[in-house]
PDB file of C-alpha atoms in Angstrom:
ATOM      1  CA  MET A   4      25.478   1.663 -35.798  1.00 61.00           C
ATOM      2  CA  ILE A   5      22.711   3.369 -38.095  1.00 77.00           C
ATOM      3  CA  LYS A   6      20.803   6.008 -35.641  1.00 88.00           C
ATOM      4  CA  LEU A   7      17.117   6.002 -35.872  1.00 89.00           C
ATOM      5  CA  PRO A   8      14.715   8.558 -36.930  1.00 93.00           C
ATOM      6  CA  SER A   9      12.766   9.844 -34.010  1.00 94.00           C
ATOM      7  CA  ARG A  10       9.710   8.319 -35.103  1.00 93.00           C
ATOM      8  CA  LEU A  11      11.670   5.309 -34.881  1.00 95.00           C
ATOM      9  CA  ARG A  12      13.136   5.544 -31.410  1.00 94.00           C
ATOM     10  CA  ARG A  13      10.317   6.567 -29.602  1.00 93.00           C
ATOM     11  CA  LEU A  14       8.603   2.870 -30.829  1.00 94.00           C
ATOM     12  CA  GLU A  15      11.419   2.264 -29.735  1.00 92.00           C
ATOM     13  CA  ASP A  16      10.994   3.726 -25.977  1.00 90.00           C
ATOM     14  CA  ALA A  17       7.427   2.224 -26.175  1.00 89.00           C
ATOM     15  CA  LEU A  18       8.386  -1.245 -27.053  1.00 89.00           C
ATOM     16  CA  PHE A  19      10.695  -1.551 -23.898  1.00 87.00           C
ATOM     17  CA  ALA A  20       8.076   0.115 -21.968  1.00 83.00           C
ATOM     18  CA  LEU A  21       6.265  -3.206 -22.572  1.00 81.00           C
ATOM     19  CA  PRO A  22       6.337  -5.950 -20.263  1.00 75.00           C
ATOM     20  CA  ASP A  23       9.418  -8.247 -20.993  1.00 74.00           C
ATOM     21  CA  ASP A  24       7.641 -10.872 -23.187  1.00 72.00           C
ATOM     22  CA  CYS A  25       6.479  -8.232 -25.361  1.00 76.00           C
ATOM     23  CA  MET A  26       8.733  -6.706 -28.683  1.00 84.00           C
ATOM     24  CA  LEU A  27      11.451  -6.184 -29.793  1.00 88.00           C
ATOM     25  CA  LEU A  28      11.315  -3.005 -32.582  1.00 93.00           C
ATOM     26  CA  SER A  29      13.083  -5.784 -34.981  1.00 94.00           C
ATOM     27  CA  ASP A  30      10.468  -8.087 -33.839  1.00 94.00           C
ATOM     28  CA  LEU A  31       7.855  -5.678 -35.096  1.00 96.00           C
ATOM     29  CA  ASP A  32       9.537  -4.941 -38.682  1.00 97.00           C
ATOM     30  CA  GLY A  33       8.692  -8.595 -39.406  1.00 98.00           C
ATOM     31  CA  TYR A  34       6.137  -8.980 -37.248  1.00 97.00           C
ATOM     32  CA  LEU A  35       4.391  -6.170 -39.259  1.00 97.00           C
ATOM     33  CA  THR A  36       6.138  -7.667 -42.789  1.00 98.00           C
ATOM     34  CA  GLY A  37       4.595 -11.154 -41.717  1.00 97.00           C
ATOM     35  CA  LEU A  38       0.943  -9.029 -41.488  1.00 96.00           C
ATOM     36  CA  ILE A  39       1.624  -6.655 -44.984  1.00 96.00           C
ATOM     37  CA  LEU A  40       2.120 -10.469 -47.511  1.00 96.00           C
ATOM     38  CA  CYS A  41      -0.066 -12.086 -45.381  1.00 94.00           C
ATOM     39  CA  PRO A  42      -2.795 -13.271 -48.411  1.00 94.00           C
ATOM     40  CA  GLU A  43      -6.222 -12.468 -46.068  1.00 95.00           C
ATOM     41  CA  VAL A  44      -6.620  -9.002 -43.944  1.00 93.00           C
ATOM     42  CA  VAL A  45      -5.603  -9.083 -40.155  1.00 91.00           C
ATOM     43  CA  PRO A  46      -7.903  -6.085 -39.227  1.00 91.00           C
ATOM     44  CA  PRO A  47      -5.792  -4.310 -36.110  1.00 88.00           C
ATOM     45  CA  ALA A  48      -7.579  -5.178 -33.322  1.00 83.00           C
ATOM     46  CA  GLU A  49      -6.535  -8.259 -33.955  1.00 86.00           C
ATOM     47  CA  TRP A  50      -2.481  -7.829 -34.536  1.00 88.00           C
ATOM     48  CA  LEU A  51      -2.011  -5.346 -31.693  1.00 85.00           C
ATOM     49  CA  ARG A  52      -3.543  -8.135 -29.304  1.00 81.00           C
ATOM     50  CA  VAL A  53      -0.198  -9.804 -30.081  1.00 83.00           C
ATOM     51  CA  ILE A  54       1.871  -7.002 -30.053  1.00 84.00           C
ATOM     52  CA  TRP A  55       1.769  -6.134 -26.569  1.00 75.00           C
ATOM     53  CA  GLY A  56       1.453  -9.250 -25.033  1.00 69.00           C
ATOM     54  CA  GLY A  57      -0.634 -12.006 -26.138  1.00 65.00           C
ATOM     55  CA  ILE A  58      -3.562 -12.842 -27.451  1.00 56.00           C
ATOM     56  CA  GLU A  59      -5.735 -12.072 -24.295  1.00 65.00           C
ATOM     57  CA  ALA A  60      -3.162  -9.327 -23.073  1.00 62.00           C
ATOM     58  CA  GLY A  61      -5.467  -6.343 -23.007  1.00 69.00           C
ATOM     59  CA  PRO A  62      -3.352  -3.330 -23.477  1.00 74.00           C
ATOM     60  CA  PRO A  63      -0.180  -2.473 -20.668  1.00 75.00           C
ATOM     61  CA  PHE A  64      -1.355   1.168 -20.450  1.00 78.00           C
ATOM     62  CA  GLU A  65      -3.108   2.454 -17.752  1.00 81.00           C
ATOM     63  CA  ASP A  66      -4.132   6.184 -19.729  1.00 87.00           C
ATOM     64  CA  PRO A  67      -6.297   5.800 -22.760  1.00 86.00           C
ATOM     65  CA  LEU A  68      -4.392   8.454 -24.969  1.00 90.00           C
ATOM     66  CA  ASP A  69      -1.437   6.155 -23.833  1.00 88.00           C
ATOM     67  CA  VAL A  70      -2.931   3.446 -25.504  1.00 86.00           C
ATOM     68  CA  GLN A  71      -4.093   5.562 -28.137  1.00 91.00           C
ATOM     69  CA  ASP A  72      -1.220   6.909 -29.352  1.00 93.00           C
ATOM     70  CA  PHE A  73       1.433   4.093 -29.562  1.00 91.00           C
ATOM     71  CA  GLU A  74      -1.276   2.717 -31.777  1.00 90.00           C
ATOM     72  CA  ALA A  75      -1.226   5.603 -33.894  1.00 94.00           C
ATOM     73  CA  MET A  76       2.996   4.815 -33.941  1.00 95.00           C
ATOM     74  CA  LEU A  77       1.817   1.224 -34.558  1.00 94.00           C
ATOM     75  CA  VAL A  78      -0.673   1.885 -37.237  1.00 94.00           C
ATOM     76  CA  ALA A  79       1.583   4.265 -39.066  1.00 96.00           C
ATOM     77  CA  ARG A  80       4.930   1.864 -38.821  1.00 97.00           C
ATOM     78  CA  HIS A  81       1.852  -1.163 -40.797  1.00 96.00           C
ATOM     79  CA  ALA A  82       1.764   1.256 -43.102  1.00 96.00           C
ATOM     80  CA  GLU A  83       4.985   2.422 -43.382  1.00 97.00           C
ATOM     81  CA  ILE A  84       6.618  -0.673 -44.482  1.00 98.00           C
ATOM     82  CA  ALA A  85       3.391  -1.980 -46.277  1.00 97.00           C
ATOM     83  CA  ARG A  86       4.317   1.395 -48.565  1.00 98.00           C
ATOM     84  CA  ASP A  87       8.571   0.387 -48.707  1.00 97.00           C
ATOM     85  CA  LEU A  88       7.196  -2.908 -50.023  1.00 96.00           C
ATOM     86  CA  ALA A  89       5.724  -1.351 -52.192  1.00 94.00           C
ATOM     87  CA  ARG A  90       7.761   0.252 -54.254  1.00 91.00           C
TER      88      ARG A  90
END
């Protein structure tokens, strides 16, 4: 089994902390790849909501700093996948 880098372990742990209907890391990578390959740009405000459980769902965190931290990890993963696809 491949050991995940710490940044991905941290993201995976954050995803596991979400409600049961939220994405796993492999789901997230597929979803972000689809967004990156989509011919139309999808703003982060739209795709972030889907990750934590639905279009109408808000962030499942009480602390705004937790929301910011989680969103930053997601945006960083999006950028990382985009860089990998551009190679």
